[in-house]
Amino acid sequence: MLQIYNTLSRQKEYFKPLHEGHVGMYVCGPTVYGDAHLGHARPAITFDLLYRYLLHLGYKVRYVRNITDVGHLEHDADEGEDKIAKKARLEQLEPMEVVQYFTNRYHRDMELLNVLPPSIEPHASGHIIEQIAFVQKIMDKGYAYVSNGSVYMDVEKYAKDYPYGKLSGRNLEDIVTETRELDGQQEKKHSFDFALWKKASPEHIMHWPSPWSEGFPGWHMECSAMGTKYLGEQFDIHGGGMDLMFPHHEAEIAQSCAALGHDSVRYWMHNNMITIAGKKMGKSYNNFITLEQFFEGKHELLEQPFSPMTIRFFILQAHYRSTVDFSNDALVAAEKGLARLTEAYQRLMKLQASATSTVEIGNLRERCQEAMDDDLNSPIVISHLFDSARAINTVFDGKGTISEADLNELREVWKTYAMDILGLQLDGAQEAGAGMDAYKGAVDMLLNMRLEAKRQKDWATSDKIRNELTALGFTIKDTKDGFEWSL
Ligand code: ZN
């Protein structure tokens, strides 16, 4: 039975969904004003692993991952200019153009990492009405106050009725000393009060009407509003990076308890951080490497490009609650490990069965399941697969035999655990994708040669290229600017 570590109770718990056979799961998604970096890949892959495993266990999963596009900062909703609006202003774009551009790029990165798309991907900007209604509920319960057109959570009052800081293990005194002096402090009763709604300043271009002012919701509000809208007032799992635990998730808990009288989330799950030389990787630390830079090898800290599968494997080689420290050497080691696994998988698919087995395949399936059931212990699953690779290589090298039953079982387990659950594309699907590009490039090259031949009035060559491509099944159309083709 699946056990997961619940950040709230600080222990592993047997997972029992609220509604039998169904799981509701919410994960904080990206803020879309820049490219995704390695730090974004970790929560995406961690919760993809969970999503894939829940599906494997036969659950019907509603997986909601939001897009933060109202442009709040990552660490404090009260601070400074909306970043999307700032980018839009600087580049003379409609804010939604910035949002769409980076959302598309995020999707492309996720697809390359073989991260499954969520069931619902709501945008904060599309749920302003729900957020206003949620703020109103908190107002009605008396846990919020209006100041100068903005609405703030009355944390002191809330903390008298509910434990504030229970997720991150903080108390109000800790929080007072941690809170930085920021914009909007004069309006608040206490520095630790956080914004539920902010009145927009005149230069703020993303704003909406509300009962309190023309403005925009506080960052924490979108997850409370969209989580309960799509998953109900109580749902199973809420995930995100450890850096979101405070203030973001703590604030979400406070908003739910204040508005609904109870917590919405039953299991809180947090992945640990990726560090570079021991420091957190992130936009605010200016040491981040985007996923695209990894794939292309274009960053001063990188000695070579690393494929999306290498990045995925690198992340899955660590347990999600451990830190992962980035270095070229660590990624090169991951690349080698993945190559060994890929080779074993491809050999496994080619093996011939014999009458009996001389290799021991062990109870690989049970051991993999046991590891996944133990709070998604992907590094242990990977080590079991490496063990099994030894048996595969023995048979492949002709130093042992495998029976048909054992061979089928081994193929099944590798497909299930390596491909479906870990999401590693060991069958060359990614190279086939790259092969498509090469093939398209080759056809374009031939047609460009034909174009050049035509310019030189070399009709024989031009006709030969066209006729031979046509014979192969291509349709070629000459256009004003050159050519179009299809197969
Ligand atoms: Zn969130």
CSV table of C-alpha atoms and ligand atoms in Angstrom, one decimal:
chain,number,residue,atom,x,y,z
A,1,MET,CA,0.0,0.0,0.0
A,2,LEU,CA,1.2,3.5,-0.9
A,3,GLN,CA,2.8,5.5,1.9
A,4,ILE,CA,3.6,9.2,1.4
A,5,TYR,CA,5.3,11.7,3.6
A,6,ASN,CA,2.8,14.3,4.8
A,7,THR,CA,4.6,17.5,5.5
A,8,LEU,CA,1.8,18.5,7.8
A,9,SER,CA,2.0,15.5,10.1
A,10,ARG,CA,5.8,15.2,9.5
A,11,GLN,CA,5.5,11.4,8.9
A,12,LYS,CA,4.8,8.8,6.3
A,13,GLU,CA,1.1,8.0,6.1
A,14,TYR,CA,-0.8,5.3,4.2
A,15,PHE,CA,-2.5,7.1,1.4
A,16,LYS,CA,-6.3,6.8,1.5
A,17,PRO,CA,-8.2,9.0,-0.9
A,18,LEU,CA,-11.3,10.9,0.2
A,19,HIS,CA,-13.4,9.3,-2.4
A,20,GLU,CA,-12.6,5.6,-3.2
A,21,GLY,CA,-10.9,5.1,-6.5
A,22,HIS,CA,-10.5,8.8,-7.1
A,23,VAL,CA,-7.7,11.2,-6.3
A,24,GLY,CA,-7.8,15.0,-6.4
A,25,MET,CA,-4.3,16.5,-6.6
A,26,TYR,CA,-3.2,20.1,-6.9
A,27,VAL,CA,0.3,21.3,-7.7
A,28,CYS,CA,1.6,24.9,-7.8
A,29,GLY,CA,2.6,25.5,-11.4
A,30,PRO,CA,5.0,28.0,-13.0
A,31,THR,CA,4.9,31.8,-13.0
A,32,VAL,CA,5.1,32.5,-16.7
A,33,TYR,CA,7.3,35.5,-17.2
A,34,GLY,CA,10.5,33.6,-18.0
A,35,ASP,CA,11.8,30.3,-19.2
A,36,ALA,CA,11.6,27.2,-17.0
A,37,HIS,CA,14.9,26.3,-15.3
A,38,LEU,CA,16.2,23.2,-13.7
A,39,GLY,CA,14.5,24.2,-10.4
A,40,HIS,CA,11.1,24.0,-12.3
A,41,ALA,CA,11.9,20.6,-13.6
A,42,ARG,CA,12.0,19.1,-10.2
A,43,PRO,CA,8.4,19.7,-8.9
A,44,ALA,CA,7.1,18.9,-12.4
A,45,ILE,CA,9.0,15.5,-12.5
A,46,THR,CA,8.3,14.7,-8.9
A,47,PHE,CA,4.5,15.1,-9.2
A,48,ASP,CA,4.6,13.5,-12.6
A,49,LEU,CA,6.0,10.5,-10.9
A,50,LEU,CA,3.3,10.6,-8.3
A,51,TYR,CA,0.6,11.1,-11.0
A,52,ARG,CA,1.9,8.2,-13.1
A,53,TYR,CA,2.1,5.9,-10.1
A,54,LEU,CA,-1.5,6.8,-8.9
A,55,LEU,CA,-2.7,6.0,-12.5
A,56,HIS,CA,-0.7,2.7,-12.4
A,57,LEU,CA,-2.4,1.8,-9.1
A,58,GLY,CA,-5.7,2.2,-10.9
A,59,TYR,CA,-6.9,5.5,-9.5
A,60,LYS,CA,-8.9,8.0,-11.5
A,61,VAL,CA,-6.8,11.2,-10.9
A,62,ARG,CA,-7.9,14.7,-11.4
A,63,TYR,CA,-4.5,16.6,-11.5
A,64,VAL,CA,-4.7,20.4,-11.4
A,65,ARG,CA,-1.6,22.4,-12.0
A,66,ASN,CA,-2.1,26.2,-12.3
A,67,ILE,CA,-0.5,28.8,-14.4
A,68,THR,CA,0.4,31.9,-12.3
A,69,ASP,CA,-0.1,34.7,-14.8
A,70,VAL,CA,-1.4,37.6,-12.7
A,71,GLY,CA,2.3,38.2,-12.2
A,72,HIS,CA,3.0,38.1,-8.5
A,73,LEU,CA,6.5,37.7,-7.3
A,74,GLU,CA,7.6,34.3,-6.3
A,75,HIS,CA,8.2,35.0,-2.6
A,76,ASP,CA,5.9,37.8,-1.6
A,77,ALA,CA,2.7,38.9,-3.0
A,78,ASP,CA,3.1,42.4,-1.6
A,79,GLU,CA,6.3,43.3,-3.3
A,80,GLY,CA,7.0,45.6,-6.2
A,81,GLU,CA,5.7,45.7,-9.8
A,82,ASP,CA,3.9,42.8,-11.4
A,83,LYS,CA,6.6,41.1,-13.4
A,84,ILE,CA,4.5,40.1,-16.3
A,85,ALA,CA,3.2,43.7,-16.6
A,86,LYS,CA,6.8,44.9,-16.4
A,87,LYS,CA,7.9,42.7,-19.2
A,88,ALA,CA,4.9,43.6,-21.3
A,89,ARG,CA,5.6,47.3,-20.7
A,90,LEU,CA,9.3,47.0,-21.6
A,91,GLU,CA,8.7,45.0,-24.7
A,92,GLN,CA,5.4,46.8,-25.7
A,93,LEU,CA,3.4,43.6,-25.6
A,94,GLU,CA,0.0,42.8,-24.4
A,95,PRO,CA,0.5,41.0,-21.0
A,96,MET,CA,-1.3,38.0,-22.3
A,97,GLU,CA,1.2,37.8,-25.2
A,98,VAL,CA,4.0,37.4,-22.6
A,99,VAL,CA,1.9,34.8,-20.7
A,100,GLN,CA,1.1,32.8,-23.9
A,101,TYR,CA,4.7,32.9,-25.1
A,102,PHE,CA,6.2,31.5,-21.9
A,103,THR,CA,3.3,29.1,-21.4
A,104,ASN,CA,4.0,27.6,-24.8
A,105,ARG,CA,7.7,27.3,-24.0
A,106,TYR,CA,6.9,25.7,-20.6
A,107,HIS,CA,4.7,23.1,-22.3
A,108,ARG,CA,7.4,22.4,-24.9
A,109,ASP,CA,10.0,21.8,-22.1
A,110,MET,CA,7.6,19.6,-20.2
A,111,GLU,CA,6.9,17.5,-23.2
A,112,LEU,CA,10.6,17.0,-23.8
A,113,LEU,CA,11.0,15.9,-20.2
A,114,ASN,CA,8.1,13.5,-20.8
A,115,VAL,CA,6.0,15.1,-18.1
A,116,LEU,CA,2.3,14.3,-18.7
A,117,PRO,CA,0.0,17.3,-19.0
A,118,PRO,CA,-2.3,17.8,-16.0
A,119,SER,CA,-6.0,17.2,-16.3
A,120,ILE,CA,-6.8,20.9,-15.8
A,121,GLU,CA,-4.4,23.8,-16.1
A,122,PRO,CA,-6.2,26.9,-14.9
A,123,HIS,CA,-4.9,30.4,-15.3
A,124,ALA,CA,-5.1,32.8,-12.3
A,125,SER,CA,-6.2,35.5,-14.7
A,126,GLY,CA,-9.2,33.4,-15.7
A,127,HIS,CA,-10.4,33.0,-12.1
A,128,ILE,CA,-10.6,36.5,-10.8
A,129,ILE,CA,-14.3,36.1,-10.0
A,130,GLU,CA,-13.6,33.0,-7.9
A,131,GLN,CA,-10.8,34.7,-6.1
A,132,ILE,CA,-12.9,37.7,-5.3
A,133,ALA,CA,-15.6,35.4,-3.9
A,134,PHE,CA,-13.0,33.6,-1.8
A,135,VAL,CA,-11.8,36.9,-0.3
A,136,GLN,CA,-15.4,37.9,0.4
A,137,LYS,CA,-15.9,34.7,2.4
A,138,ILE,CA,-12.9,35.5,4.5
A,139,MET,CA,-14.2,39.0,5.0
A,140,ASP,CA,-17.6,37.6,6.0
A,141,LYS,CA,-16.0,35.4,8.6
A,142,GLY,CA,-14.2,38.4,10.1
A,143,TYR,CA,-10.6,37.3,9.4
A,144,ALA,CA,-9.7,40.1,6.9
A,145,TYR,CA,-9.8,43.9,6.8
A,146,VAL,CA,-9.8,46.5,4.1
A,147,SER,CA,-7.2,49.2,4.2
A,148,ASN,CA,-6.8,51.8,1.5
A,149,GLY,CA,-8.7,49.6,-1.1
A,150,SER,CA,-6.5,46.6,-0.4
A,151,VAL,CA,-7.7,43.6,1.7
A,152,TYR,CA,-5.4,41.9,4.2
A,153,MET,CA,-5.6,38.7,6.1
A,154,ASP,CA,-5.9,39.5,9.8
A,155,VAL,CA,-3.3,37.0,10.9
A,156,GLU,CA,-3.3,37.9,14.6
A,157,LYS,CA,-7.0,37.3,14.8
A,158,TYR,CA,-6.8,34.2,12.7
A,159,ALA,CA,-4.0,32.8,14.9
A,160,LYS,CA,-6.3,33.0,18.0
A,161,ASP,CA,-8.7,30.5,16.4
A,162,TYR,CA,-6.4,28.4,14.2
A,163,PRO,CA,-2.8,27.4,14.4
A,164,TYR,CA,-0.9,29.6,12.0
A,165,GLY,CA,2.4,28.3,10.9
A,166,LYS,CA,1.6,24.6,11.5
A,167,LEU,CA,2.9,23.5,8.1
A,168,SER,CA,6.3,25.1,8.2
A,169,GLY,CA,6.6,24.7,12.0
A,170,ARG,CA,6.8,28.5,12.6
A,171,ASN,CA,5.1,30.6,15.3
A,172,LEU,CA,4.0,34.2,15.0
A,173,GLU,CA,7.2,35.5,16.7
A,174,ASP,CA,9.4,33.7,14.2
A,175,ILE,CA,7.3,35.1,11.4
A,176,VAL,CA,7.6,38.7,12.7
A,177,THR,CA,11.4,38.5,12.7
A,178,GLU,CA,11.4,36.9,9.3
A,179,THR,CA,9.1,39.4,7.5
A,180,ARG,CA,11.0,42.0,5.5
A,181,GLU,CA,9.9,45.6,5.4
A,182,LEU,CA,8.0,45.8,2.1
A,183,ASP,CA,5.6,47.9,0.2
A,184,GLY,CA,2.2,48.1,1.8
A,185,GLN,CA,3.5,47.8,5.3
A,186,GLN,CA,1.9,51.1,6.4
A,187,GLU,CA,-1.5,49.8,5.4
A,188,LYS,CA,-1.3,46.7,7.4
A,189,LYS,CA,-2.1,46.2,11.1
A,190,HIS,CA,0.9,43.8,11.4
A,191,SER,CA,3.9,43.1,9.2
A,192,PHE,CA,2.8,39.4,8.9
A,193,ASP,CA,-0.6,40.2,7.5
A,194,PHE,CA,-0.7,39.2,3.8
A,195,ALA,CA,-2.6,40.7,0.9
A,196,LEU,CA,-5.8,38.9,-0.3
A,197,TRP,CA,-6.5,41.7,-2.7
A,198,LYS,CA,-4.3,44.6,-3.7
A,199,LYS,CA,-5.4,48.0,-5.0
A,200,ALA,CA,-3.6,48.6,-8.3
A,201,SER,CA,-1.4,51.7,-8.5
A,202,PRO,CA,-2.0,53.9,-11.6
A,203,GLU,CA,0.9,52.3,-13.6
A,204,HIS,CA,-0.3,48.8,-12.9
A,205,ILE,CA,-1.8,47.6,-16.2
A,206,MET,CA,-3.2,44.2,-15.1
A,207,HIS,CA,-6.2,45.0,-12.8
A,208,TRP,CA,-9.8,44.0,-12.4
A,209,PRO,CA,-12.8,45.6,-10.6
A,210,SER,CA,-13.7,44.3,-7.2
A,211,PRO,CA,-15.9,45.4,-4.3
A,212,TRP,CA,-12.8,47.0,-2.6
A,213,SER,CA,-10.9,48.6,-5.5
A,214,GLU,CA,-9.7,48.2,-9.0
A,215,GLY,CA,-6.8,45.8,-8.4
A,216,PHE,CA,-5.6,42.3,-8.4
A,217,PRO,CA,-5.7,39.2,-6.1
A,218,GLY,CA,-2.8,38.4,-3.7
A,219,TRP,CA,-0.7,35.6,-5.0
A,220,HIS,CA,-1.7,33.0,-2.4
A,221,MET,CA,-5.4,33.4,-3.3
A,222,GLU,CA,-5.3,31.8,-6.8
A,223,CYS,CA,-4.4,28.4,-5.5
A,224,SER,CA,-7.0,28.4,-2.8
A,225,ALA,CA,-9.7,29.6,-5.2
A,226,MET,CA,-8.8,27.3,-8.1
A,227,GLY,CA,-7.9,24.2,-6.0
A,228,THR,CA,-11.3,24.3,-4.3
A,229,LYS,CA,-13.1,25.2,-7.5
A,230,TYR,CA,-11.9,22.1,-9.4
A,231,LEU,CA,-11.2,19.6,-6.5
A,232,GLY,CA,-13.8,20.6,-3.9
A,233,GLU,CA,-13.6,22.2,-0.4
A,234,GLN,CA,-11.6,19.2,0.7
A,235,PHE,CA,-9.2,17.3,-1.5
A,236,ASP,CA,-6.4,14.7,-1.3
A,237,ILE,CA,-3.0,16.0,-2.2
A,238,HIS,CA,-1.4,19.4,-2.6
A,239,GLY,CA,2.2,19.5,-3.8
A,240,GLY,CA,4.9,22.0,-4.6
A,241,GLY,CA,8.5,22.8,-3.9
A,242,MET,CA,9.7,23.2,-0.4
A,243,ASP,CA,10.4,26.8,-1.0
A,244,LEU,CA,6.6,27.3,-1.3
A,245,MET,CA,5.8,26.0,2.1
A,246,PHE,CA,6.2,29.4,3.6
A,247,PRO,CA,4.6,31.8,3.1
A,248,HIS,CA,2.6,30.5,0.1
A,249,HIS,CA,1.2,27.2,1.4
A,250,GLU,CA,0.9,28.4,5.0
A,251,ALA,CA,-1.2,31.3,3.6
A,252,GLU,CA,-3.3,28.8,1.6
A,253,ILE,CA,-4.1,26.9,4.7
A,254,ALA,CA,-5.0,30.1,6.6
A,255,GLN,CA,-7.3,31.2,3.7
A,256,SER,CA,-9.1,27.8,3.6
A,257,CYS,CA,-9.6,27.6,7.3
A,258,ALA,CA,-10.7,31.2,7.5
A,259,ALA,CA,-13.2,30.9,4.6
A,260,LEU,CA,-14.4,27.3,5.1
A,261,GLY,CA,-13.7,26.5,8.7
A,262,HIS,CA,-11.4,23.7,7.9
A,263,ASP,CA,-8.3,22.8,5.9
A,264,SER,CA,-8.8,21.9,2.3
A,265,VAL,CA,-5.8,19.6,1.9
A,266,ARG,CA,-5.3,16.1,3.4
A,267,TYR,CA,-1.8,15.4,2.3
A,268,TRP,CA,0.8,18.1,1.8
A,269,MET,CA,3.8,17.0,-0.3
A,270,HIS,CA,7.0,19.0,-0.9
A,271,ASN,CA,9.9,18.2,-3.1
A,272,ASN,CA,13.4,19.4,-2.0
A,273,MET,CA,15.4,21.9,-3.9
A,274,ILE,CA,18.1,21.8,-6.6
A,275,THR,CA,21.3,23.5,-5.6
A,276,ILE,CA,24.3,24.7,-7.4
A,277,ALA,CA,27.4,24.4,-5.2
A,278,GLY,CA,25.0,24.2,-2.2
A,279,LYS,CA,23.0,27.3,-3.1
A,280,LYS,CA,19.4,27.2,-4.2
A,281,MET,CA,18.9,27.6,-7.9
A,282,GLY,CA,16.4,30.3,-8.7
A,283,LYS,CA,15.6,33.5,-10.5
A,284,SER,CA,16.1,35.5,-7.4
A,285,TYR,CA,19.6,34.0,-6.9
A,286,ASN,CA,20.6,34.7,-10.5
A,287,ASN,CA,22.3,31.3,-10.8
A,288,PHE,CA,19.7,29.4,-12.8
A,289,ILE,CA,20.2,27.5,-16.0
A,290,THR,CA,17.2,27.2,-18.2
A,291,LEU,CA,16.1,23.8,-19.4
A,292,GLU,CA,16.7,25.0,-23.0
A,293,GLN,CA,20.3,25.9,-22.1
A,294,PHE,CA,20.7,22.4,-20.7
A,295,PHE,CA,19.3,20.8,-23.8
A,296,GLU,CA,21.5,22.9,-26.1
A,297,GLY,CA,24.6,23.1,-23.8
A,298,LYS,CA,24.6,26.9,-24.0
A,299,HIS,CA,25.5,28.2,-20.5
A,300,GLU,CA,28.9,29.0,-19.1
A,301,LEU,CA,28.5,26.5,-16.3
A,302,LEU,CA,27.8,23.6,-18.8
A,303,GLU,CA,30.6,21.7,-20.5
A,304,GLN,CA,28.2,19.9,-22.9
A,305,PRO,CA,24.5,19.6,-23.8
A,306,PHE,CA,22.3,17.2,-21.8
A,307,SER,CA,19.3,15.5,-23.2
A,308,PRO,CA,15.9,16.0,-21.5
A,309,MET,CA,15.9,12.3,-20.5
A,310,THR,CA,19.3,12.8,-18.8
A,311,ILE,CA,17.8,15.6,-16.8
A,312,ARG,CA,14.8,13.5,-15.9
A,313,PHE,CA,17.0,10.6,-14.9
A,314,PHE,CA,19.3,12.9,-12.9
A,315,ILE,CA,16.3,14.1,-10.9
A,316,LEU,CA,14.8,10.7,-10.4
A,317,GLN,CA,18.1,9.3,-9.2
A,318,ALA,CA,17.5,11.2,-5.9
A,319,HIS,CA,14.6,10.8,-3.6
A,320,TYR,CA,12.3,13.8,-4.0
A,321,ARG,CA,12.8,14.8,-0.4
A,322,SER,CA,16.6,15.0,-0.7
A,323,THR,CA,18.5,17.9,-2.1
A,324,VAL,CA,20.1,17.5,-5.5
A,325,ASP,CA,23.3,19.4,-6.2
A,326,PHE,CA,24.0,20.2,-9.8
A,327,SER,CA,27.4,19.8,-11.4
A,328,ASN,CA,28.6,18.8,-14.8
A,329,ASP,CA,30.1,15.6,-13.3
A,330,ALA,CA,26.8,14.6,-11.7
A,331,LEU,CA,25.0,15.1,-15.0
A,332,VAL,CA,27.7,13.2,-17.0
A,333,ALA,CA,27.3,10.3,-14.5
A,334,ALA,CA,23.5,10.4,-15.0
A,335,GLU,CA,24.0,10.4,-18.8
A,336,LYS,CA,26.1,7.2,-18.5
A,337,GLY,CA,23.7,5.5,-16.1
A,338,LEU,CA,20.8,6.3,-18.4
A,339,ALA,CA,22.8,4.9,-21.4
A,340,ARG,CA,23.4,1.6,-19.5
A,341,LEU,CA,19.7,1.4,-18.7
A,342,THR,CA,18.7,2.1,-22.3
A,343,GLU,CA,21.1,-0.5,-23.6
A,344,ALA,CA,19.7,-3.1,-21.2
A,345,TYR,CA,16.2,-2.3,-22.2
A,346,GLN,CA,16.9,-2.5,-25.9
A,347,ARG,CA,18.8,-5.8,-25.4
A,348,LEU,CA,15.9,-7.1,-23.3
A,349,MET,CA,13.5,-6.5,-26.2
A,350,LYS,CA,15.9,-8.5,-28.5
A,351,LEU,CA,16.5,-11.5,-26.3
A,352,GLN,CA,15.5,-15.0,-27.4
A,353,ALA,CA,13.7,-17.3,-24.9
A,354,SER,CA,15.1,-20.7,-24.0
A,355,ALA,CA,13.6,-23.7,-22.4
A,356,THR,CA,14.8,-22.8,-18.9
A,357,SER,CA,16.3,-19.8,-17.1
A,358,THR,CA,19.8,-20.0,-15.7
A,359,VAL,CA,19.6,-16.3,-14.6
A,360,GLU,CA,17.7,-15.2,-11.5
A,361,ILE,CA,15.1,-12.6,-12.3
A,362,GLY,CA,14.1,-12.4,-8.7
A,363,ASN,CA,10.9,-10.8,-7.6
A,364,LEU,CA,11.7,-7.6,-9.5
A,365,ARG,CA,8.1,-6.5,-9.8
A,366,GLU,CA,7.4,-6.8,-6.1
A,367,ARG,CA,10.7,-5.0,-5.2
A,368,CYS,CA,9.9,-2.1,-7.6
A,369,GLN,CA,6.4,-1.8,-6.2
A,370,GLU,CA,7.7,-1.9,-2.6
A,371,ALA,CA,10.1,1.0,-3.4
A,372,MET,CA,7.4,3.1,-5.1
A,373,ASP,CA,5.0,2.4,-2.2
A,374,ASP,CA,7.7,3.7,0.2
A,375,ASP,CA,7.1,7.4,-0.5
A,376,LEU,CA,8.0,7.2,-4.2
A,377,ASN,CA,11.5,5.9,-3.7
A,378,SER,CA,12.6,6.2,-7.3
A,379,PRO,CA,16.4,5.8,-6.6
A,380,ILE,CA,15.7,2.3,-5.2
A,381,VAL,CA,13.5,1.4,-8.3
A,382,ILE,CA,16.4,2.5,-10.5
A,383,SER,CA,18.9,0.3,-8.5
A,384,HIS,CA,16.6,-2.7,-8.9
A,385,LEU,CA,16.5,-2.1,-12.6
A,386,PHE,CA,20.3,-2.0,-12.7
A,387,ASP,CA,20.4,-5.3,-10.8
A,388,SER,CA,18.1,-6.7,-13.4
A,389,ALA,CA,20.3,-5.3,-16.2
A,390,ARG,CA,23.1,-7.6,-15.1
A,391,ALA,CA,20.9,-10.6,-15.7
A,392,ILE,CA,19.8,-9.2,-19.1
A,393,ASN,CA,23.4,-8.7,-20.1
A,394,THR,CA,24.4,-12.2,-19.0
A,395,VAL,CA,21.8,-13.7,-21.4
A,396,PHE,CA,22.6,-11.2,-24.1
A,397,ASP,CA,26.3,-12.2,-23.9
A,398,GLY,CA,25.4,-15.9,-24.3
A,399,LYS,CA,26.5,-16.7,-20.7
A,400,GLY,CA,23.0,-17.7,-19.5
A,401,THR,CA,19.5,-18.5,-20.7
A,402,ILE,CA,16.1,-17.1,-19.9
A,403,SER,CA,12.7,-18.9,-20.1
A,404,GLU,CA,9.8,-17.5,-22.1
A,405,ALA,CA,7.8,-16.8,-18.9
A,406,ASP,CA,10.7,-15.0,-17.2
A,407,LEU,CA,11.5,-13.0,-20.4
A,408,ASN,CA,7.9,-11.9,-20.7
A,409,GLU,CA,7.7,-10.9,-17.0
A,410,LEU,CA,11.0,-9.0,-17.3
A,411,ARG,CA,9.7,-7.1,-20.3
A,412,GLU,CA,6.5,-6.3,-18.6
A,413,VAL,CA,8.2,-5.0,-15.5
A,414,TRP,CA,10.6,-2.8,-17.4
A,415,LYS,CA,7.9,-1.4,-19.5
A,416,THR,CA,5.8,-0.7,-16.4
A,417,TYR,CA,8.4,0.7,-14.1
A,418,ALA,CA,11.1,2.2,-16.3
A,419,MET,CA,8.8,3.5,-19.1
A,420,ASP,CA,5.3,4.1,-17.6
A,421,ILE,CA,6.1,5.0,-14.0
A,422,LEU,CA,9.6,6.6,-14.1
A,423,GLY,CA,8.7,8.0,-17.5
A,424,LEU,CA,12.1,7.2,-19.0
A,425,GLN,CA,11.9,6.9,-22.8
A,426,LEU,CA,14.3,3.9,-23.2
A,427,ASP,CA,12.9,2.8,-26.5
A,428,GLY,CA,14.5,5.5,-28.5
A,429,ALA,CA,11.3,7.5,-28.9
A,430,GLN,CA,13.2,10.7,-28.3
A,431,GLU,CA,15.9,9.9,-30.8
A,432,ALA,CA,13.1,9.0,-33.3
A,433,GLY,CA,11.8,12.5,-32.7
A,434,ALA,CA,15.2,13.9,-33.5
A,435,GLY,CA,15.3,11.6,-36.5
A,436,MET,CA,12.1,13.3,-37.8
A,437,ASP,CA,13.9,16.6,-37.8
A,438,ALA,CA,16.9,15.1,-39.7
A,439,TYR,CA,14.5,13.6,-42.2
A,440,LYS,CA,12.7,16.9,-42.8
A,441,GLY,CA,16.0,18.7,-43.0
A,442,ALA,CA,17.2,16.2,-45.7
A,443,VAL,CA,14.0,16.8,-47.8
A,444,ASP,CA,14.4,20.5,-47.5
A,445,MET,CA,18.0,20.3,-48.5
A,446,LEU,CA,17.1,18.3,-51.7
A,447,LEU,CA,14.4,20.8,-52.6
A,448,ASN,CA,16.8,23.7,-52.1
A,449,MET,CA,19.3,22.0,-54.4
A,450,ARG,CA,16.5,21.7,-57.0
A,451,LEU,CA,15.7,25.4,-56.5
A,452,GLU,CA,19.4,26.2,-57.2
A,453,ALA,CA,19.4,23.9,-60.3
A,454,LYS,CA,16.3,25.7,-61.6
A,455,ARG,CA,18.0,29.1,-61.1
A,456,GLN,CA,21.0,27.8,-63.1
A,457,LYS,CA,18.5,26.5,-65.7
A,458,ASP,CA,19.8,23.0,-65.0
A,459,TRP,CA,16.4,21.4,-65.9
A,460,ALA,CA,17.7,17.9,-65.9
A,461,THR,CA,18.8,18.0,-62.3
A,462,SER,CA,15.7,19.9,-61.2
A,463,ASP,CA,13.4,17.3,-62.9
A,464,LYS,CA,15.4,14.4,-61.6
A,465,ILE,CA,15.0,15.6,-57.9
A,466,ARG,CA,11.3,16.3,-58.4
A,467,ASN,CA,10.6,13.0,-60.2
A,468,GLU,CA,12.4,10.9,-57.7
A,469,LEU,CA,10.8,12.5,-54.7
A,470,THR,CA,7.4,12.2,-56.3
A,471,ALA,CA,8.1,8.5,-57.0
A,472,LEU,CA,8.8,8.1,-53.3
A,473,GLY,CA,5.4,9.5,-52.5
A,474,PHE,CA,6.2,13.2,-51.8
A,475,THR,CA,3.9,15.9,-53.2
A,476,ILE,CA,5.9,19.0,-54.2
A,477,LYS,CA,4.4,22.4,-54.9
A,478,ASP,CA,6.3,25.3,-56.3
A,479,THR,CA,5.4,28.6,-54.6
A,480,LYS,CA,6.4,32.2,-55.0
A,481,ASP,CA,9.1,32.0,-52.3
A,482,GLY,CA,10.3,28.5,-53.1
A,483,PHE,CA,8.5,25.3,-52.3
A,484,GLU,CA,6.1,23.3,-50.1
A,485,TRP,CA,6.1,19.6,-49.6
A,486,SER,CA,4.1,16.9,-47.9
A,487,LEU,CA,4.2,13.1,-47.8
B,1,ZN,ZN,0.3,27.7,-5.3
